mmCIF file of C-alpha atoms in Angstrom:
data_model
loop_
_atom_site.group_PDB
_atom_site.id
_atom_site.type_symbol
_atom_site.label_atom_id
_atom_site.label_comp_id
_atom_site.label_asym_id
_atom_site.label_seq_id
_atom_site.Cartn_x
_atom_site.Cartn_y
_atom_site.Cartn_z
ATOM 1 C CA UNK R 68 13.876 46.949 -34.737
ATOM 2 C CA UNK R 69 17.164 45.941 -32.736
ATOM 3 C CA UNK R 70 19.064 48.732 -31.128
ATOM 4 C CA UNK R 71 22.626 48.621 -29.138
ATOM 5 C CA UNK R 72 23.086 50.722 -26.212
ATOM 6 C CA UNK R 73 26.735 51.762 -24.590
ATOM 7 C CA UNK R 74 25.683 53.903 -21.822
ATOM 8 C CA UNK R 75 29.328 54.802 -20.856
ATOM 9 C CA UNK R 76 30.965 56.753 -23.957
ATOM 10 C CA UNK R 77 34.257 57.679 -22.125
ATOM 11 C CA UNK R 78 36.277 55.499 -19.671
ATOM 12 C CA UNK R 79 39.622 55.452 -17.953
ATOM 13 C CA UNK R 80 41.731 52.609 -16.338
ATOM 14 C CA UNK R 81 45.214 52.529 -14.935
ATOM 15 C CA UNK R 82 47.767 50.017 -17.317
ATOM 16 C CA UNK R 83 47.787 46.674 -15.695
ATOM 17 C CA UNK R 84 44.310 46.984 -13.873
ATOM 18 C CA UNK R 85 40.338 45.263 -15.270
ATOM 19 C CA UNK R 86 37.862 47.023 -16.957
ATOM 20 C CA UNK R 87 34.699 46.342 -17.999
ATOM 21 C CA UNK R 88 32.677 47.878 -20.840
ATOM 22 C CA UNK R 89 28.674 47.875 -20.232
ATOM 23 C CA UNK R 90 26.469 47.043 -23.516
ATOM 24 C CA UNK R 91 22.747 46.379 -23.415
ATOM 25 C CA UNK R 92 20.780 45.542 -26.519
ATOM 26 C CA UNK R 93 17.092 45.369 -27.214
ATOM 27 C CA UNK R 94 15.850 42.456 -29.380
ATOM 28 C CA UNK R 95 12.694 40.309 -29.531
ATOM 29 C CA UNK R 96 15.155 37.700 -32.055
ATOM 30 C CA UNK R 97 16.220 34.714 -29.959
ATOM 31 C CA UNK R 98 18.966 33.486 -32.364
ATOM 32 C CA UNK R 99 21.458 36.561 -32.964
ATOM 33 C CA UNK R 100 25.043 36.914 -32.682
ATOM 34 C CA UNK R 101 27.334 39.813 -30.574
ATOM 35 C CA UNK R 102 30.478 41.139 -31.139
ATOM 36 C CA UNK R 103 32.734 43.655 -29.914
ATOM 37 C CA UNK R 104 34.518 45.669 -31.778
ATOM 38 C CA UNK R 105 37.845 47.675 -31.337
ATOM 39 C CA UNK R 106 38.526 50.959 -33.119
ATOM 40 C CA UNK R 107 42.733 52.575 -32.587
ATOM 41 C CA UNK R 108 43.383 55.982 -33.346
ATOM 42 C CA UNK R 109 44.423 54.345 -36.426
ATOM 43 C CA UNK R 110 40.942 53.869 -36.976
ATOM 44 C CA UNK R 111 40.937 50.325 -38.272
ATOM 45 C CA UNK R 112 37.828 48.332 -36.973
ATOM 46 C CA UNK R 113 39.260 44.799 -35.247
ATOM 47 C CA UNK R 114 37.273 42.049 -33.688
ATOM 48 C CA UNK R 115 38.077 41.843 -30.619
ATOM 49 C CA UNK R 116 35.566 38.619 -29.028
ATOM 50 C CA UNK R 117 32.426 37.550 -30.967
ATOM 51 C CA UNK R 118 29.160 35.657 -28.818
ATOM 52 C CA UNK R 119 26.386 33.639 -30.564
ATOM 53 C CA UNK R 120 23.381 33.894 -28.769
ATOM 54 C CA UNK R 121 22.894 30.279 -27.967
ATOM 55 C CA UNK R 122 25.900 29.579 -26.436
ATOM 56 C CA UNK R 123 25.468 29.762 -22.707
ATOM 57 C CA UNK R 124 29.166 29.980 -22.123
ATOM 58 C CA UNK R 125 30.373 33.235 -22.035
ATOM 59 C CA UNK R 126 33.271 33.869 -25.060
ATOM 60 C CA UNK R 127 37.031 34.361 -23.825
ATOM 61 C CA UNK R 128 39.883 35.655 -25.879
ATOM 62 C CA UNK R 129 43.428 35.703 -24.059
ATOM 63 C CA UNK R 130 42.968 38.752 -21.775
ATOM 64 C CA UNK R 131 39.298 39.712 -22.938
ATOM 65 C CA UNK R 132 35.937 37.938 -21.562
ATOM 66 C CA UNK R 133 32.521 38.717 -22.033
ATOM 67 C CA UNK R 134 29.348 38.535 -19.354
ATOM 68 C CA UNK R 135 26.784 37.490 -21.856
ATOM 69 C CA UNK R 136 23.547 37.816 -20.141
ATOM 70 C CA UNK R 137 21.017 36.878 -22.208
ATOM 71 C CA UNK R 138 17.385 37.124 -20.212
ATOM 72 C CA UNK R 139 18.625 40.654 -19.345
ATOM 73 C CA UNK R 140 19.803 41.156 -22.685
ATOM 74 C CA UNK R 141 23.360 42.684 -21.585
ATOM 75 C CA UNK R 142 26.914 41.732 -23.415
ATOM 76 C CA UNK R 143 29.439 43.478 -21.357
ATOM 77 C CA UNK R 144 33.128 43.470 -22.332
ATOM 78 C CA UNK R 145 35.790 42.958 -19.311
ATOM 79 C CA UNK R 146 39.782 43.645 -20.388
ATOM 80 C CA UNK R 147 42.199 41.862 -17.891
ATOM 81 C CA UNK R 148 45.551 43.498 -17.371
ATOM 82 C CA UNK R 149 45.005 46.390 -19.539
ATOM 83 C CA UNK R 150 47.646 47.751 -21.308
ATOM 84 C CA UNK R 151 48.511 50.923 -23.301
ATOM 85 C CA UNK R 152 47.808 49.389 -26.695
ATOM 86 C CA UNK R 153 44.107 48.705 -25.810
ATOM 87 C CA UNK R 154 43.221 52.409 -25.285
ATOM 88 C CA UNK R 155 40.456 52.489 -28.566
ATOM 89 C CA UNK R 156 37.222 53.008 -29.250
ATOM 90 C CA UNK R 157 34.750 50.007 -29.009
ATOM 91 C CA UNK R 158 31.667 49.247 -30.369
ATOM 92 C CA UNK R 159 29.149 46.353 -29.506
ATOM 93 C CA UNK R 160 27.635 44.929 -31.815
ATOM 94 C CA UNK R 161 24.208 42.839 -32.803
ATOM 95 C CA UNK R 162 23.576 40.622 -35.914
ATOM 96 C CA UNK R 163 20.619 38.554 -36.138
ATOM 97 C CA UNK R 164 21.122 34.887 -37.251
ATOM 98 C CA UNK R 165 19.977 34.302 -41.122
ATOM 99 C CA UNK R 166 19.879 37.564 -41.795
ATOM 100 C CA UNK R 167 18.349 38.649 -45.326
ATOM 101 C CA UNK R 168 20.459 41.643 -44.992
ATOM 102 C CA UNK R 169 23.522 39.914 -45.705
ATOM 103 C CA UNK R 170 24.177 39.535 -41.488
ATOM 104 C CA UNK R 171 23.730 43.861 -41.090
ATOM 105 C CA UNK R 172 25.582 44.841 -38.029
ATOM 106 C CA UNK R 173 23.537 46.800 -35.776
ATOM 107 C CA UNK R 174 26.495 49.320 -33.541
ATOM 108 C CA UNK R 175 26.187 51.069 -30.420
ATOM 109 C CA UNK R 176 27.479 54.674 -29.843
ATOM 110 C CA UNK R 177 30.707 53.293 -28.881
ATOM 111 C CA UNK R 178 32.937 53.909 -25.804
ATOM 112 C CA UNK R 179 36.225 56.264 -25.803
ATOM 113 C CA UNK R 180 39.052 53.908 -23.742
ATOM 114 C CA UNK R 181 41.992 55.310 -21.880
ATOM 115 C CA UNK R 182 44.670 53.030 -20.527
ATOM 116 C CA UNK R 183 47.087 54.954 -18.474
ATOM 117 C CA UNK R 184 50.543 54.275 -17.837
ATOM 118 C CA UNK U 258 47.357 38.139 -46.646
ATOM 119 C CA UNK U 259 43.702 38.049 -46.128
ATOM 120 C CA UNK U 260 42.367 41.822 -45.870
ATOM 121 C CA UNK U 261 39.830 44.138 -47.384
ATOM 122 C CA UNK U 262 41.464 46.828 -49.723
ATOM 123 C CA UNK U 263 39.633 50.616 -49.679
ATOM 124 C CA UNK U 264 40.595 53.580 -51.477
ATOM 125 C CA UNK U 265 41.563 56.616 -51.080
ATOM 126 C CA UNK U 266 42.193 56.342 -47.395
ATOM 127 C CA UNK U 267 41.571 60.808 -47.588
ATOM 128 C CA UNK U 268 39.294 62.494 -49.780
ATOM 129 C CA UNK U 269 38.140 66.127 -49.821
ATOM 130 C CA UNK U 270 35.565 67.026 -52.600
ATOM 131 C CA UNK U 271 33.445 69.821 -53.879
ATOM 132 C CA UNK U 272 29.920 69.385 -53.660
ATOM 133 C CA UNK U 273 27.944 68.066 -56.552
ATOM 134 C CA UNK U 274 31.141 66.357 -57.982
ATOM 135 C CA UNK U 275 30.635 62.750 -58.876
ATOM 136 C CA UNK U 276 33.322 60.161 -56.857
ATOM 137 C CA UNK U 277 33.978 56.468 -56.537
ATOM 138 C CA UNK U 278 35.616 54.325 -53.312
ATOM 139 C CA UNK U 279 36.781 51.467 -54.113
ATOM 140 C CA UNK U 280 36.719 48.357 -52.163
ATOM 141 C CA UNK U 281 37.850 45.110 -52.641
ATOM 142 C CA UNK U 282 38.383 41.507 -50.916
ATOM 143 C CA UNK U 283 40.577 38.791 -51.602
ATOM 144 C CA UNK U 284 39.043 36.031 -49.416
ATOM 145 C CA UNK U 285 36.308 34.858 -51.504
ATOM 146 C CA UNK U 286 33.534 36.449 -49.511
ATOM 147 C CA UNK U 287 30.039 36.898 -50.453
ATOM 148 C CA UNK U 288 29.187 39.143 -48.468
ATOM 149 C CA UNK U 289 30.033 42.414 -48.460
ATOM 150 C CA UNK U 290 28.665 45.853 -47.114
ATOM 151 C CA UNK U 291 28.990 49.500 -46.715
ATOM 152 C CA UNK U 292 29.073 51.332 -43.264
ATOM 153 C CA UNK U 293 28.703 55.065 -42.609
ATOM 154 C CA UNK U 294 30.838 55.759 -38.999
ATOM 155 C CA UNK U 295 29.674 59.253 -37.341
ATOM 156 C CA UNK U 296 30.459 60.705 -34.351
ATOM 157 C CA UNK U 297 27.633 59.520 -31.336
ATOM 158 C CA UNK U 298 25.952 57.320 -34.049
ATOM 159 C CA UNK U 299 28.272 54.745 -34.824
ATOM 160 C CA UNK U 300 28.373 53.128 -37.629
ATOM 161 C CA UNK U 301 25.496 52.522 -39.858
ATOM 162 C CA UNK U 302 24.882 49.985 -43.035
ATOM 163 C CA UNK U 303 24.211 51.812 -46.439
ATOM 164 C CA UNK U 304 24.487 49.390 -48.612
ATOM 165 C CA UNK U 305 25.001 45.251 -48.900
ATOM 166 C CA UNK U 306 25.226 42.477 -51.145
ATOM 167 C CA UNK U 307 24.717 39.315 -50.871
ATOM 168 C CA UNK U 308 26.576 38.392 -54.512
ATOM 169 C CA UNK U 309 27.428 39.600 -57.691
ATOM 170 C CA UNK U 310 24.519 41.034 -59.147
ATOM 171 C CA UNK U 311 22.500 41.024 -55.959
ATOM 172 C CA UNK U 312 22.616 44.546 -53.875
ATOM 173 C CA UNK U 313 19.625 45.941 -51.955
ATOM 174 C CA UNK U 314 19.909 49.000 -49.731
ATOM 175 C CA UNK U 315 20.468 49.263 -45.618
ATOM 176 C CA UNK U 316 19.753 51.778 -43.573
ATOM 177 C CA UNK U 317 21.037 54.914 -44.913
ATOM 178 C CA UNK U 318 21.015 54.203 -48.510
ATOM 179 C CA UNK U 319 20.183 58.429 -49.847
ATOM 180 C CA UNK U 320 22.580 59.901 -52.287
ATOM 181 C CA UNK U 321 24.954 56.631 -52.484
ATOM 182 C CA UNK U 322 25.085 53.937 -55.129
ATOM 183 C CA UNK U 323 26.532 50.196 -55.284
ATOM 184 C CA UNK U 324 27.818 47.858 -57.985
ATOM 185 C CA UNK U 325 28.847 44.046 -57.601
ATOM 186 C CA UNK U 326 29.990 42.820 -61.205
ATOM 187 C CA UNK U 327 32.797 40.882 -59.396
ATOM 188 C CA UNK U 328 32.959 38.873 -56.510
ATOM 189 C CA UNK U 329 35.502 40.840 -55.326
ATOM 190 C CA UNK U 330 34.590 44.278 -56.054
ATOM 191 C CA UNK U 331 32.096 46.578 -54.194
ATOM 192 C CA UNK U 332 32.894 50.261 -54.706
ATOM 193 C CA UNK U 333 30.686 52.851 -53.775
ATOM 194 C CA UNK U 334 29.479 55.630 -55.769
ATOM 195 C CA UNK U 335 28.014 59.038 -54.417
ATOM 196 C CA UNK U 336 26.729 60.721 -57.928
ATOM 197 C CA UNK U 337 26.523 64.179 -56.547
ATOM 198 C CA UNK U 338 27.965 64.382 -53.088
ATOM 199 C CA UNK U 339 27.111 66.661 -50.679
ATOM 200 C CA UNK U 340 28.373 68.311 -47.056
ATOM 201 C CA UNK U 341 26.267 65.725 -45.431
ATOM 202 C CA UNK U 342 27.947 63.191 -46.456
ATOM 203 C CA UNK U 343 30.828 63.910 -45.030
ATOM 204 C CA UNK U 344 31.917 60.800 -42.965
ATOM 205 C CA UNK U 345 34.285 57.816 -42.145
ATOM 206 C CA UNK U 346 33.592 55.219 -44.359
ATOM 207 C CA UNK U 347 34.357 51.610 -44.196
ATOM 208 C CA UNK U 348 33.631 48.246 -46.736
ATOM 209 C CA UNK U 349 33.579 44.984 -44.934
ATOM 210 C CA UNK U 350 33.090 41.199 -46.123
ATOM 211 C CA UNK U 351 31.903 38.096 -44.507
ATOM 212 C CA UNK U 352 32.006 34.542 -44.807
ATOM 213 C CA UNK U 353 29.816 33.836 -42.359
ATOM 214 C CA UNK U 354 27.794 35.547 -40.065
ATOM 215 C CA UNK U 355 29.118 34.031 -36.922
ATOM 216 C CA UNK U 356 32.769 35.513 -37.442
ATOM 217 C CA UNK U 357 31.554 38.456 -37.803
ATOM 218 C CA UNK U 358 33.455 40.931 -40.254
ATOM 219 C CA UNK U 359 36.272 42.180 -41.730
ATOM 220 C CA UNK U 360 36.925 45.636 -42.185
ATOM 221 C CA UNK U 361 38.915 48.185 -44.602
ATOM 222 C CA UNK U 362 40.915 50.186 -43.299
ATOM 223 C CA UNK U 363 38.110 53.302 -43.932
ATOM 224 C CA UNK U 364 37.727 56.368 -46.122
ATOM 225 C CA UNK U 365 37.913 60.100 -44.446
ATOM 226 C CA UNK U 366 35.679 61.613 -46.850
ATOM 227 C CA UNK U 367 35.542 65.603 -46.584
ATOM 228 C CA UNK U 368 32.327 67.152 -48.882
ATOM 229 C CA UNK U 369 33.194 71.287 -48.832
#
């Protein structure tokens, strides 16, 4: 069975500094897909940067990145110039490719952001 | 606009009495699925379904039903609910499994 670990479950930055988010998964699939998710106190779920497993490049979305390591099975999340409106709750995120589940997301715990001003 | 519809967005209930959520997409999806959020857990899959007619169960599937008559429809039934199912709920579709999916807005559901 896959699980999704995110060992830190609070974490503070100061507005305009980087940030990186640890997640380390455990999988013996070699075709799967990760994603990281962003939760506002609004508590709408939001995509924030998706990975598929055998893409070696590591996925970039404007000021988000990922450090897809795939050997050490690790998917870390790194936010550039953080600002106030990206303090949220993320969740990593596994799905293995061809799923019979209909593509079941497996989630970690999730980690607690803080941007301060 | 392309989103996934839930209701209620609050519910408090008593235990035992039957409720629906309803959920529904307007992008054409075929997949769709049910997620249980809870705190230190995150979320979990209860139920999926792959197309209309075709559910099976995920991993917390106790005390929760499923229907997909429509393509667009996927409400969730708990027949007699009870305090341990109190949770955040949230529906989600997918086109495809690379882009991941798309989430309702969620369900604060309150068993007393």
């Amino acid at each position: 069975a896959q699980t999704v670990t995110q060992s830190q479950p609070e974490m503070s930055v100061q507005e305009a500094e980087t940030v990186t988010l640890s997640c380390t998964y455990d999988t013996s699939e070699n075709n799967y897909y990760l994603f990281w998710y962003k939760q506002p106190p609004s508590r709408q779920m939001i995509l924030v940067i998706r990975q598929e497993a055998y893409k070696q490049q590591n996925a970039t979305e404007n000021r988000f990145s990922v450090n897809f390591q795939k050997a050490a099975k690790s998917f870390s999340l790194k936010i550039s110039d953080s600002q106030l409106g990206d303090t949220a709750m993320y969740f990593c995120a596994f799905m293995k490719q061809r799923d019979n589940q209909g593509g079941k997301l497996i989630f970690g715990q999730g980690t607690e952001l803080s941007v301060k001003p | 606009e392309a989103q996934v519809t839930q209701n209620p967005r609050y519910l408090i209930t008593v235990t035992g009495k039957k409720l629906t959520v309803t959920c529904s997409q307007n992008m054409n999806h075929e997949y769709m699925s049910w997620y249980r959020q809870d705190p230190g857990l995150g979320l979990r899959q209860i139920y999926y379904s792959m197309n209309v007619e075709v559910t099976d169960k995920g991993d917390v599937p106790e005390g929760y039903k499923v229907s997909r008559k429509e393509k667009r429809n996927f409400p969730l039934i708990l027949e007699s609910p009870s305090p341990n199912q109190t949770s955040l709920y949230f529906c989600a579709s997918n086109f495809r499994q690379a882009y991941g999916y798309t989430f309702g807005s969620g369900t604060r559901l309150t068993v007393v």
